[in-house]
mmCIF file of C-alpha atoms and ligand atoms in Angstrom:
data_model
loop_
_atom_site.group_PDB
_atom_site.id
_atom_site.type_symbol
_atom_site.label_atom_id
_atom_site.label_comp_id
_atom_site.label_asym_id
_atom_site.label_seq_id
_atom_site.Cartn_x
_atom_site.Cartn_y
_atom_site.Cartn_z
ATOM 1 C CA MET F 212 0.164 0.053 0.007
ATOM 2 C CA GLN F 213 1.193 3.675 -0.808
ATOM 3 C CA LYS F 214 2.527 5.550 2.232
ATOM 4 C CA GLU F 215 3.556 8.936 0.305
ATOM 5 C CA VAL F 216 1.533 11.601 -1.284
ATOM 6 C CA ALA F 217 2.528 13.574 -4.298
ATOM 7 C CA ILE F 218 0.455 16.701 -4.625
ATOM 8 C CA VAL F 219 0.786 17.917 -8.171
ATOM 9 C CA GLY F 220 0.104 21.873 -7.827
ATOM 10 C CA GLY F 221 0.884 24.429 -4.729
ATOM 11 C CA GLY F 222 -2.491 26.583 -5.375
ATOM 12 C CA VAL F 223 -4.537 27.271 -2.239
ATOM 13 C CA VAL F 224 -6.266 23.950 -2.397
ATOM 14 C CA GLY F 225 -3.285 21.752 -3.008
ATOM 15 C CA LEU F 226 -1.749 23.580 0.054
ATOM 16 C CA VAL F 227 -4.511 23.143 2.432
ATOM 17 C CA LEU F 228 -4.579 19.282 1.308
ATOM 18 C CA ALA F 229 -0.599 19.244 2.129
ATOM 19 C CA LYS F 230 -0.982 20.890 5.714
ATOM 20 C CA GLU F 231 -3.986 18.422 6.511
ATOM 21 C CA LEU F 232 -1.928 15.441 5.500
ATOM 22 C CA ALA F 233 1.255 16.435 7.329
ATOM 23 C CA LYS F 234 -0.636 17.191 10.323
ATOM 24 C CA HIS F 235 -1.777 13.521 10.316
ATOM 25 C CA GLY F 236 1.916 12.440 9.840
ATOM 26 C CA VAL F 237 1.490 11.659 6.301
ATOM 27 C CA ASP F 238 4.784 12.034 4.139
ATOM 28 C CA THR F 239 3.413 14.619 1.592
ATOM 29 C CA THR F 240 5.278 16.573 -1.290
ATOM 30 C CA VAL F 241 3.885 19.333 -3.118
ATOM 31 C CA TYR F 242 5.155 20.147 -6.734
ATOM 32 C CA GLU F 243 4.658 23.578 -7.782
ATOM 33 C CA ALA F 244 5.597 24.586 -11.438
ATOM 34 C CA LYS F 245 6.085 28.178 -10.505
ATOM 35 C CA ARG F 246 8.960 29.782 -8.985
ATOM 36 C CA GLU F 247 7.092 30.891 -5.913
ATOM 37 C CA VAL F 248 3.681 29.749 -4.645
ATOM 38 C CA GLY F 249 0.810 32.503 -5.266
ATOM 39 C CA GLU F 250 2.881 33.851 -8.510
ATOM 40 C CA GLY F 251 0.063 34.863 -10.684
ATOM 41 C CA ALA F 252 -2.715 33.991 -8.333
ATOM 42 C CA ASN F 253 -4.188 37.738 -8.301
ATOM 43 C CA LYS F 254 -5.568 36.777 -11.956
ATOM 44 C CA ALA F 255 -8.257 35.601 -9.744
ATOM 45 C CA SER F 256 -10.506 37.603 -7.166
ATOM 46 C CA GLY F 257 -10.383 36.625 -3.707
ATOM 47 C CA ILE F 258 -13.677 37.195 -2.276
ATOM 48 C CA LEU F 259 -14.235 34.422 0.643
ATOM 49 C CA SER F 260 -17.062 34.435 3.220
ATOM 50 C CA VAL F 261 -16.031 34.689 6.816
ATOM 51 C CA GLU F 262 -17.824 31.419 7.333
ATOM 52 C CA GLY F 263 -16.067 29.627 4.835
ATOM 53 C CA LEU F 264 -12.899 30.966 5.893
ATOM 54 C CA LYS F 265 -13.246 29.711 9.371
ATOM 55 C CA GLN F 266 -13.882 26.402 7.861
ATOM 56 C CA ILE F 267 -10.656 26.256 5.900
ATOM 57 C CA GLY F 268 -8.932 27.063 9.208
ATOM 58 C CA VAL F 269 -5.805 29.077 7.412
ATOM 59 C CA ASP F 270 -4.761 32.347 9.505
ATOM 60 C CA TYR F 271 -5.886 34.495 6.595
ATOM 61 C CA ARG F 272 -5.448 37.693 8.451
ATOM 62 C CA ALA F 273 -2.296 38.975 6.624
ATOM 63 C CA ALA F 274 -3.910 38.771 3.415
ATOM 64 C CA ILE F 275 -7.177 40.737 4.007
ATOM 65 C CA LEU F 276 -7.301 43.920 1.543
ATOM 66 C CA ASN F 277 -10.879 44.809 2.362
ATOM 67 C CA SER F 278 -14.103 43.887 4.199
ATOM 68 C CA LEU F 279 -17.691 43.216 2.541
ATOM 69 C CA SER F 280 -20.852 43.690 4.099
ATOM 70 C CA GLY F 281 -22.889 44.030 1.135
ATOM 71 C CA ALA F 282 -23.665 43.626 -2.546
ATOM 72 C CA VAL F 283 -25.841 45.509 -5.330
ATOM 73 C CA LEU F 284 -27.080 43.553 -8.029
ATOM 74 C CA TYR F 285 -28.145 45.081 -11.299
ATOM 75 C CA ALA F 286 -30.333 43.843 -14.175
ATOM 76 C CA GLY F 287 -30.776 46.462 -16.692
ATOM 77 C CA LYS F 288 -32.342 49.151 -14.628
ATOM 78 C CA GLN F 289 -33.615 47.128 -11.834
ATOM 79 C CA LYS F 290 -31.509 46.606 -8.531
ATOM 80 C CA LEU F 291 -31.503 44.707 -5.590
ATOM 81 C CA THR F 292 -29.477 45.908 -2.531
ATOM 82 C CA ILE F 293 -28.256 43.626 0.155
ATOM 83 C CA LYS F 294 -26.609 45.003 2.992
ATOM 84 C CA SER F 295 -25.816 43.412 6.309
ATOM 85 C CA ASN F 296 -24.610 44.784 9.570
ATOM 86 C CA GLU F 297 -21.786 42.513 10.007
ATOM 87 C CA THR F 298 -18.877 41.624 7.732
ATOM 88 C CA LYS F 299 -20.099 38.800 5.531
ATOM 89 C CA ALA F 300 -16.887 38.246 3.379
ATOM 90 C CA TYR F 301 -13.162 39.612 3.055
ATOM 91 C CA VAL F 302 -11.287 40.791 -0.154
ATOM 92 C CA LEU F 303 -8.029 38.926 -0.140
ATOM 93 C CA ASP F 304 -4.665 39.401 -1.797
ATOM 94 C CA ARG F 305 -4.423 35.880 -3.391
ATOM 95 C CA GLU F 306 -0.622 35.794 -3.667
ATOM 96 C CA ILE F 307 -0.335 36.519 0.142
ATOM 97 C CA PHE F 308 -3.197 34.174 0.990
ATOM 98 C CA ALA F 309 -1.329 31.268 -1.008
ATOM 99 C CA LYS F 310 2.131 32.246 0.742
ATOM 100 C CA VAL F 311 0.225 31.857 4.159
ATOM 101 C CA CYS F 312 -1.108 28.665 3.283
ATOM 102 C CA ALA F 313 2.651 27.377 2.065
ATOM 103 C CA ASN F 314 4.143 28.482 5.170
ATOM 104 C CA GLU F 315 1.438 26.665 7.468
ATOM 105 C CA ALA F 316 1.836 23.500 5.186
ATOM 106 C CA GLU F 317 5.837 23.561 5.590
ATOM 107 C CA ASP F 318 5.403 24.269 9.414
ATOM 108 C CA ALA F 319 3.090 21.155 9.562
ATOM 109 C CA GLY F 320 5.588 19.249 8.059
ATOM 110 C CA ALA F 321 4.985 19.114 4.437
ATOM 111 C CA LYS F 322 7.595 19.642 1.586
ATOM 112 C CA ILE F 323 7.169 22.023 -1.135
ATOM 113 C CA ILE F 324 9.239 21.964 -4.206
ATOM 114 C CA ARG F 325 9.152 24.889 -6.158
ATOM 115 C CA ASN F 326 9.761 25.497 -9.908
ATOM 116 C CA ALA F 327 8.920 21.718 -10.533
ATOM 117 C CA LYS F 328 6.302 21.442 -13.065
ATOM 118 C CA VAL F 329 5.118 17.904 -13.364
ATOM 119 C CA GLY F 330 4.761 16.355 -16.553
ATOM 120 C CA LYS F 331 4.020 13.016 -18.439
ATOM 121 C CA GLU F 332 7.710 11.377 -17.368
ATOM 122 C CA MET F 333 7.138 12.275 -13.877
ATOM 123 C CA LEU F 334 3.464 11.078 -13.418
ATOM 124 C CA ASP F 335 4.793 7.987 -15.151
ATOM 125 C CA GLN F 336 7.805 7.814 -12.664
ATOM 126 C CA PHE F 337 5.356 8.285 -9.544
ATOM 127 C CA GLY F 338 3.602 5.250 -10.776
ATOM 128 C CA THR F 339 1.659 3.403 -8.315
ATOM 129 C CA ASP F 340 4.189 3.907 -5.317
ATOM 130 C CA LYS F 341 2.527 7.206 -4.338
ATOM 131 C CA ILE F 342 -0.884 8.405 -3.967
ATOM 132 C CA ILE F 343 -0.851 11.315 -6.567
ATOM 133 C CA VAL F 344 -3.235 14.095 -6.172
ATOM 134 C CA GLY F 345 -3.942 16.576 -8.956
ATOM 135 C CA ALA F 346 -4.357 20.178 -7.550
ATOM 136 C CA ASP F 347 -3.093 21.482 -10.698
ATOM 137 C CA GLY F 348 -5.920 24.042 -11.604
ATOM 138 C CA VAL F 349 -8.630 24.142 -14.254
ATOM 139 C CA VAL F 350 -6.450 22.877 -17.121
ATOM 140 C CA SER F 351 -5.105 19.798 -15.153
ATOM 141 C CA SER F 352 -2.410 17.923 -16.525
ATOM 142 C CA VAL F 353 -2.922 14.986 -14.034
ATOM 143 C CA ALA F 354 -6.556 14.767 -15.151
ATOM 144 C CA ASN F 355 -5.635 14.667 -18.617
ATOM 145 C CA HIS F 356 -2.824 12.239 -18.037
ATOM 146 C CA PHE F 357 -4.893 9.636 -16.239
ATOM 147 C CA ASP F 358 -7.925 10.090 -18.648
ATOM 148 C CA PHE F 359 -10.590 11.427 -16.066
ATOM 149 C CA PRO F 360 -13.850 12.348 -17.624
ATOM 150 C CA LYS F 361 -13.828 16.096 -18.952
ATOM 151 C CA ILE F 362 -15.137 19.300 -18.046
ATOM 152 C CA ASN F 363 -17.078 20.725 -20.907
ATOM 153 C CA ASN F 364 -18.377 23.996 -19.456
ATOM 154 C CA PHE F 365 -16.191 27.101 -18.737
ATOM 155 C CA ILE F 366 -16.327 30.901 -18.070
ATOM 156 C CA LEU F 367 -13.429 33.048 -19.886
ATOM 157 C CA THR F 368 -12.646 35.916 -17.626
ATOM 158 C CA TYR F 369 -11.026 39.282 -17.569
ATOM 159 C CA LYS F 370 -10.113 41.344 -14.666
ATOM 160 C CA ALA F 371 -8.448 44.689 -14.106
ATOM 161 C CA GLU F 372 -7.412 47.050 -11.297
ATOM 162 C CA TYR F 373 -8.168 50.653 -11.270
ATOM 163 C CA GLU F 374 -6.699 53.246 -9.065
ATOM 164 C CA LYS F 375 -8.327 56.547 -7.615
ATOM 165 C CA PRO F 376 -11.914 55.364 -9.007
ATOM 166 C CA ASN F 377 -15.136 56.800 -7.645
ATOM 167 C CA ILE F 378 -16.694 54.261 -5.035
ATOM 168 C CA SER F 379 -19.734 55.268 -3.222
ATOM 169 C CA ASP F 380 -19.605 52.087 -0.864
ATOM 170 C CA VAL F 381 -16.360 50.521 -0.006
ATOM 171 C CA ASN F 382 -17.842 47.744 1.790
ATOM 172 C CA SER F 383 -20.161 46.494 -1.252
ATOM 173 C CA CYS F 384 -19.438 44.662 -4.326
ATOM 174 C CA GLU F 385 -21.434 45.238 -7.479
ATOM 175 C CA LEU F 386 -22.875 42.324 -9.991
ATOM 176 C CA PHE F 387 -24.125 43.368 -13.368
ATOM 177 C CA PHE F 388 -26.343 40.733 -14.935
ATOM 178 C CA TYR F 389 -27.476 40.873 -18.632
ATOM 179 C CA ASP F 390 -25.353 43.508 -19.477
ATOM 180 C CA ALA F 391 -22.195 43.103 -21.893
ATOM 181 C CA PRO F 392 -21.459 39.194 -20.563
ATOM 182 C CA LYS F 393 -23.469 36.357 -21.517
ATOM 183 C CA LYS F 394 -24.266 33.637 -19.031
ATOM 184 C CA PHE F 395 -22.400 34.973 -16.242
ATOM 185 C CA PHE F 396 -21.883 38.728 -14.935
ATOM 186 C CA GLY F 397 -19.656 41.546 -14.562
ATOM 187 C CA TRP F 398 -18.348 42.912 -11.273
ATOM 188 C CA THR F 399 -16.811 45.523 -9.350
ATOM 189 C CA VAL F 400 -15.163 44.837 -6.090
ATOM 190 C CA PRO F 401 -13.462 47.567 -3.803
ATOM 191 C CA HIS F 402 -10.042 46.532 -2.645
ATOM 192 C CA SER F 403 -10.067 49.950 -0.819
ATOM 193 C CA ASP F 404 -11.165 53.114 -0.799
ATOM 194 C CA SER F 405 -8.601 54.088 -3.729
ATOM 195 C CA VAL F 406 -8.588 50.612 -5.857
ATOM 196 C CA LEU F 407 -11.469 49.118 -7.693
ATOM 197 C CA GLU F 408 -11.403 45.667 -9.305
ATOM 198 C CA VAL F 409 -13.795 45.475 -12.339
ATOM 199 C CA GLY F 410 -14.163 41.805 -14.163
ATOM 200 C CA ILE F 411 -16.425 40.088 -16.114
ATOM 201 C CA GLY F 412 -16.871 36.411 -17.072
ATOM 202 C CA GLU F 413 -18.562 35.114 -20.347
ATOM 203 C CA TRP F 414 -19.245 31.432 -21.190
ATOM 204 C CA ILE F 415 -16.673 29.859 -23.500
ATOM 205 C CA ARG F 416 -19.217 28.974 -26.074
ATOM 206 C CA THR F 417 -20.377 32.664 -27.259
ATOM 207 C CA ARG F 418 -16.771 32.464 -28.624
ATOM 208 C CA ARG F 419 -16.092 36.164 -27.836
ATOM 209 C CA ASN F 420 -12.719 37.323 -26.660
ATOM 210 C CA SER F 421 -13.000 38.038 -22.816
ATOM 211 C CA TYR F 422 -10.959 41.319 -23.318
ATOM 212 C CA SER F 423 -13.579 42.571 -26.123
ATOM 213 C CA VAL F 424 -16.507 41.797 -23.891
ATOM 214 C CA PHE F 425 -14.525 43.293 -21.019
ATOM 215 C CA SER F 426 -13.935 46.635 -22.882
ATOM 216 C CA SER F 427 -17.737 47.015 -23.621
ATOM 217 C CA PHE F 428 -18.632 45.919 -20.246
ATOM 218 C CA VAL F 429 -16.638 49.345 -18.696
ATOM 219 C CA THR F 430 -18.729 51.477 -20.991
ATOM 220 C CA ASN F 431 -22.016 50.688 -18.901
ATOM 221 C CA PRO F 432 -22.915 53.979 -17.493
ATOM 222 C CA ILE F 433 -22.579 52.972 -13.823
ATOM 223 C CA VAL F 434 -19.243 51.124 -14.225
ATOM 224 C CA SER F 435 -17.730 54.008 -16.356
ATOM 225 C CA ALA F 436 -18.968 56.742 -13.973
ATOM 226 C CA GLU F 437 -17.070 54.838 -11.178
ATOM 227 C CA LEU F 438 -13.832 54.757 -13.498
ATOM 228 C CA ASP F 439 -13.852 58.507 -14.747
ATOM 229 C CA GLY F 440 -10.646 59.804 -13.885
ATOM 230 C CA SER F 441 -9.225 56.729 -12.542
ATOM 231 C CA ARG F 442 -6.112 54.833 -13.736
ATOM 232 C CA ARG F 443 -5.910 51.304 -14.668
ATOM 233 C CA VAL F 444 -2.885 49.179 -13.158
ATOM 234 C CA SER F 445 -3.489 45.786 -14.306
ATOM 235 C CA GLY F 446 -5.665 43.460 -16.366
ATOM 236 C CA LEU F 447 -5.403 39.497 -16.631
ATOM 237 C CA ALA F 448 -7.518 36.971 -18.276
ATOM 238 C CA SER F 449 -8.095 33.488 -16.971
ATOM 239 C CA ILE F 450 -10.749 30.539 -16.816
ATOM 240 C CA ILE F 451 -13.215 28.824 -14.404
ATOM 241 C CA PRO F 452 -14.862 25.596 -14.649
ATOM 242 C CA LEU F 453 -18.596 25.419 -14.276
ATOM 243 C CA GLU F 454 -19.072 21.763 -13.437
ATOM 244 C CA ALA F 455 -17.396 19.004 -11.533
ATOM 245 C CA ARG F 456 -16.041 16.019 -13.365
ATOM 246 C CA LYS F 457 -18.208 12.931 -13.185
ATOM 247 C CA ARG F 458 -15.354 11.169 -11.246
ATOM 248 C CA THR F 459 -12.344 12.389 -9.347
ATOM 249 C CA VAL F 460 -10.888 9.194 -8.225
ATOM 250 C CA LYS F 461 -9.121 6.483 -10.138
ATOM 251 C CA GLY F 462 -6.985 3.775 -8.385
ATOM 252 C CA ASN F 463 -4.257 5.835 -6.685
ATOM 253 C CA VAL F 464 -5.192 9.219 -8.294
ATOM 254 C CA LEU F 465 -7.153 11.915 -6.839
ATOM 255 C CA LEU F 466 -8.268 15.051 -7.997
ATOM 256 C CA VAL F 467 -9.194 18.346 -6.062
ATOM 257 C CA GLY F 468 -10.136 21.965 -6.126
ATOM 258 C CA ASP F 469 -10.541 23.341 -9.964
ATOM 259 C CA ALA F 470 -8.839 20.110 -11.188
ATOM 260 C CA ALA F 471 -12.148 18.569 -9.829
ATOM 261 C CA GLY F 472 -14.136 21.448 -10.956
ATOM 262 C CA GLN F 473 -15.480 22.028 -7.209
ATOM 263 C CA VAL F 474 -16.554 25.267 -7.975
ATOM 264 C CA LYS F 475 -19.743 27.323 -7.162
ATOM 265 C CA ALA F 476 -21.192 27.907 -10.646
ATOM 266 C CA THR F 477 -23.229 30.796 -9.590
ATOM 267 C CA THR F 478 -20.000 33.011 -9.122
ATOM 268 C CA GLY F 479 -16.886 30.811 -10.225
ATOM 269 C CA GLY F 480 -15.741 30.834 -6.337
ATOM 270 C CA GLY F 481 -13.811 27.671 -5.868
ATOM 271 C CA ILE F 482 -11.596 28.356 -2.967
ATOM 272 C CA VAL F 483 -14.015 27.588 -0.080
ATOM 273 C CA PHE F 484 -15.364 24.091 -1.552
ATOM 274 C CA GLY F 485 -11.944 23.488 -3.182
ATOM 275 C CA SER F 486 -10.432 23.629 0.169
ATOM 276 C CA LEU F 487 -13.137 21.676 2.216
ATOM 277 C CA CYS F 488 -12.879 19.019 -0.241
ATOM 278 C CA ALA F 489 -9.200 19.002 0.114
ATOM 279 C CA LYS F 490 -9.777 18.450 3.740
ATOM 280 C CA THR F 491 -12.192 15.475 2.705
ATOM 281 C CA ALA F 492 -9.344 13.994 0.638
ATOM 282 C CA ALA F 493 -7.150 14.411 3.440
ATOM 283 C CA GLU F 494 -9.612 12.428 5.677
ATOM 284 C CA ALA F 495 -9.766 9.598 3.172
ATOM 285 C CA ILE F 496 -6.330 9.435 2.434
ATOM 286 C CA THR F 497 -5.101 9.113 6.004
ATOM 287 C CA SER F 498 -7.656 6.476 6.597
ATOM 288 C CA HIS F 499 -6.392 4.609 3.531
ATOM 289 C CA ILE F 500 -2.732 4.931 4.706
ATOM 290 C CA LYS F 501 -3.454 3.958 8.493
ATOM 291 C CA LYS F 502 -6.778 1.642 8.131
ATOM 292 C CA GLY F 503 -6.472 0.166 4.442
ATOM 293 C CA THR F 504 -9.651 1.915 3.364
ATOM 294 C CA GLN F 505 -10.571 2.435 -0.341
ATOM 295 C CA LEU F 506 -9.597 5.839 -1.760
ATOM 296 C CA SER F 507 -12.875 5.789 -3.532
ATOM 297 C CA LEU F 508 -14.130 6.681 -0.038
ATOM 298 C CA TYR F 509 -13.122 10.576 -0.997
ATOM 299 C CA GLU F 510 -15.516 10.520 -3.988
ATOM 300 C CA LYS F 511 -18.447 9.287 -1.767
ATOM 301 C CA MET F 512 -17.523 11.731 1.113
ATOM 302 C CA TRP F 513 -17.124 15.114 -0.787
ATOM 303 C CA ARG F 514 -20.075 14.659 -2.669
ATOM 304 C CA SER F 515 -22.266 13.620 0.132
ATOM 305 C CA ARG F 516 -20.950 16.597 2.054
ATOM 306 C CA TYR F 517 -21.007 19.357 -0.439
ATOM 307 C CA GLY F 518 -22.558 17.768 -3.778
ATOM 308 C CA LEU F 519 -26.024 19.238 -2.834
ATOM 309 C CA ASP F 520 -24.815 22.853 -2.643
ATOM 310 C CA LEU F 521 -22.794 22.501 -5.903
ATOM 311 C CA LYS F 522 -25.568 21.322 -7.523
ATOM 312 C CA MET F 523 -27.884 24.136 -6.263
ATOM 313 C CA HIS F 524 -25.399 26.437 -7.610
ATOM 314 C CA ARG F 525 -25.515 24.952 -11.060
ATOM 315 C CA ILE F 526 -29.177 24.921 -10.981
ATOM 316 C CA ILE F 527 -29.228 28.690 -10.039
ATOM 317 C CA HIS F 528 -26.709 29.527 -12.609
ATOM 318 C CA GLY F 529 -28.562 27.618 -15.151
ATOM 319 C CA TYR F 530 -31.915 29.507 -13.954
ATOM 320 C CA TYR F 531 -30.229 33.183 -14.374
ATOM 321 C CA SER F 532 -28.024 32.501 -17.471
ATOM 322 C CA GLY F 533 -31.339 31.094 -19.349
ATOM 323 C CA MET F 534 -33.260 34.263 -18.710
ATOM 324 C CA GLY F 535 -33.225 37.255 -20.983
ATOM 325 C CA ALA F 536 -32.788 40.751 -19.948
ATOM 326 C CA ARG F 537 -36.717 41.238 -19.614
ATOM 327 C CA GLY F 538 -36.864 37.920 -17.703
ATOM 328 C CA SER F 539 -34.320 39.141 -15.326
ATOM 329 C CA ALA F 540 -35.402 42.922 -14.669
ATOM 330 C CA MET F 541 -39.013 40.856 -14.037
ATOM 331 C CA LEU F 542 -37.685 38.483 -11.533
ATOM 332 C CA PHE F 543 -35.667 41.461 -9.678
ATOM 333 C CA ARG F 544 -39.213 43.480 -9.445
ATOM 334 C CA LEU F 545 -40.851 40.295 -8.211
ATOM 335 C CA ALA F 546 -37.981 39.435 -5.601
ATOM 336 C CA LYS F 547 -38.334 43.123 -4.397
ATOM 337 C CA LEU F 548 -41.906 42.899 -4.057
ATOM 338 C CA PHE F 549 -41.427 39.475 -1.817
ATOM 339 C CA GLY F 550 -38.967 41.281 0.222
ATOM 340 C CA ALA F 551 -35.746 39.345 -1.077
ATOM 341 C CA GLU F 552 -33.594 42.317 -0.005
ATOM 342 C CA SER F 553 -34.229 42.206 3.688
ATOM 343 C CA PHE F 554 -34.386 38.423 3.634
ATOM 344 C CA LEU F 555 -30.975 37.859 1.923
ATOM 345 C CA SER F 556 -29.574 40.928 4.049
ATOM 346 C CA GLU F 557 -30.616 39.009 7.024
ATOM 347 C CA TYR F 558 -30.190 34.995 6.016
ATOM 348 C CA GLY F 559 -27.947 35.338 3.049
ATOM 349 C CA ASP F 560 -25.323 32.868 2.402
ATOM 350 C CA MET F 561 -22.842 32.949 -0.177
ATOM 351 C CA ASP F 562 -21.642 29.431 -0.027
ATOM 352 C CA ARG F 563 -24.622 27.076 0.865
ATOM 353 C CA PRO F 564 -27.716 27.789 -0.886
ATOM 354 C CA SER F 565 -29.184 24.640 0.766
ATOM 355 C CA LEU F 566 -28.793 26.945 4.000
ATOM 356 C CA VAL F 567 -30.870 29.835 2.392
ATOM 357 C CA VAL F 568 -33.690 27.506 1.342
ATOM 358 C CA LYS F 569 -34.020 25.893 4.965
ATOM 359 C CA ARG F 570 -33.978 29.257 6.376
ATOM 360 C CA LEU F 571 -37.037 30.391 3.986
ATOM 361 C CA PHE F 572 -38.753 27.281 4.861
ATOM 362 C CA ILE F 573 -38.406 28.086 8.697
ATOM 363 C CA ARG F 574 -39.564 31.633 8.125
HETATM 364 C C1 LIG O 9 -11.535 36.083 -12.502
HETATM 365 C C2 LIG O 9 -11.496 35.124 -11.405
HETATM 366 C C3 LIG O 9 -12.215 35.326 -10.168
HETATM 367 C C4 LIG O 9 -12.392 34.428 -9.332
HETATM 368 N N1 LIG O 9 -12.714 34.790 -7.816
HETATM 369 C C5 LIG O 9 -12.753 34.157 -6.796
HETATM 370 C C6 LIG O 9 -13.394 34.513 -5.601
HETATM 371 O O1 LIG O 9 -13.587 35.396 -5.279
HETATM 372 N N2 LIG O 9 -13.431 33.747 -4.659
HETATM 373 C C7 LIG O 9 -13.397 32.276 -4.719
HETATM 374 O O2 LIG O 9 -13.265 31.305 -3.686
HETATM 375 N N3 LIG O 9 -12.739 31.879 -6.325
HETATM 376 C C8 LIG O 9 -12.512 32.525 -7.151
HETATM 377 N N4 LIG O 9 -12.108 32.501 -8.432
HETATM 378 C C9 LIG O 9 -11.846 30.945 -8.318
HETATM 379 C C10 LIG O 9 -10.537 30.534 -7.691
HETATM 380 O O3 LIG O 9 -9.321 31.385 -8.096
HETATM 381 C C11 LIG O 9 -10.276 28.930 -7.797
HETATM 382 O O4 LIG O 9 -11.403 28.297 -7.728
HETATM 383 C C12 LIG O 9 -8.914 28.391 -7.123
HETATM 384 O O5 LIG O 9 -7.798 29.196 -7.177
HETATM 385 C C13 LIG O 9 -8.544 27.020 -7.301
HETATM 386 O O6 LIG O 9 -7.516 26.840 -6.299
HETATM 387 P P1 LIG O 9 -6.499 25.593 -6.894
HETATM 388 O O7 LIG O 9 -5.702 25.443 -5.938
HETATM 389 O O8 LIG O 9 -7.684 24.501 -7.263
HETATM 390 O O9 LIG O 9 -6.056 25.879 -8.465
HETATM 391 P P2 LIG O 9 -5.250 27.125 -8.861
HETATM 392 O O10 LIG O 9 -5.349 28.002 -7.954
HETATM 393 O O11 LIG O 9 -5.299 27.120 -10.314
HETATM 394 O O12 LIG O 9 -3.661 26.450 -8.418
HETATM 395 C C14 LIG O 9 -3.039 25.366 -9.409
HETATM 396 C C15 LIG O 9 -1.583 25.274 -9.074
HETATM 397 O O13 LIG O 9 -1.047 24.417 -9.778
HETATM 398 C C16 LIG O 9 0.265 24.573 -10.501
HETATM 399 N N5 LIG O 9 0.189 23.811 -11.479
HETATM 400 C C17 LIG O 9 -0.714 23.679 -12.534
HETATM 401 N N6 LIG O 9 0.001 22.858 -13.413
HETATM 402 C C18 LIG O 9 1.026 22.130 -12.647
HETATM 403 C C19 LIG O 9 2.084 21.040 -13.071
HETATM 404 N N7 LIG O 9 1.799 20.353 -14.236
HETATM 405 N N8 LIG O 9 2.928 21.061 -11.901
HETATM 406 C C20 LIG O 9 3.026 21.599 -11.006
HETATM 407 N N9 LIG O 9 2.404 22.505 -10.764
HETATM 408 C C21 LIG O 9 1.323 22.956 -11.621
HETATM 409 C C22 LIG O 9 -0.169 26.256 -10.738
HETATM 410 O O14 LIG O 9 0.998 27.018 -11.270
HETATM 411 C C23 LIG O 9 -0.930 26.716 -9.605
HETATM 412 O O15 LIG O 9 -0.028 27.201 -8.582
HETATM 413 C C24 LIG O 9 -11.952 32.965 -9.365
HETATM 414 C C25 LIG O 9 -11.449 32.657 -10.673
HETATM 415 C C26 LIG O 9 -11.131 33.552 -11.614
HETATM 416 C C27 LIG O 9 -10.720 33.189 -12.953
#
């Protein structure tokens, strides 16, 4: 039976897994392609719920850029304002967050080999002697090499940071539906009162260039007023998986995080569920090594713990992305009428739609 674990990919999810395994005394090595962990991580945003961060269990405080207590959702001229009295989420610096995760993994006893891109030869070398975990992101070489079922649904993104924008509420983000992008949305997220992140995501099958969709999105009257007089300081494109793979364990190989597609289809957020699934993988691997249980336990465990919420995110995404501009404006009007703003301000949960539905029934 294998005793060692090779994690391919030192993103947050691979690093959370490494820390958990090392804490259980499992011999763990992370192979990270980049020269330093977190390099390039800011191509993605870093909004994480307070509750989700608590469950991940990493000391994220050094990475906090801003706190969020509300969101404004736009569909054409209709808007919904959700505002809580408490901080609901933090905006993190993704590079610093990854470094904190790496430090905690190394402190727990995991080894991290930087500048180590794992290719076909190395995967063949690992063979069946080690447990191999693909934590290598959305374009996973591990998943391809071991012929895991494909992910067919993606969102292409483009985001940029602007200095000296006009921000009306530094603790609120904005989401724009049915404006420029198709089957996803545009967003603005304040990093501070002097830096605003602006981004868009669009379904890959519309075959448009994400930068050109972004260029059209920033002409939206609300966004352009916020950016008036500001200076753009960055701009990066990326990709988000919209569905989980049909299978995430094959023999001695497991997939976690974006490589497995453990992402909220509503927003593309993958750190909370990816990390919770990584913690689940650590339980299954430890139990395999110490008690001889099957590694396929991981698949059963993560699907039973998080499968329902991830499915609900997919259903909600399917619902909102199938409605046209008029349908969504109508939905917003109805939602307002039925008190959605105050309900979501009090009971909204970014990660767990199942809890929101439960609270709705209780109410
Ligand atoms: C624009 C955008 C905004 C987002 N906003 C949010 C958000 O606000 N909140 C949120 O929770 N999520 C957000 N996400 C999603 C989030 O970024 C991902 O879900 C998360 O990064 C997944 O982590 P991971 O560790 O699985 O993969 P990754 O972060 O992609 O890490 C994979 C790592 O593997 C390494 N690697 C790849 N191939 C190899 C190889 N062959 N050998 C060795 N190493 C390799 C890479 O260098 C990388 O370090 C956003 C994504 C995008 C694109």
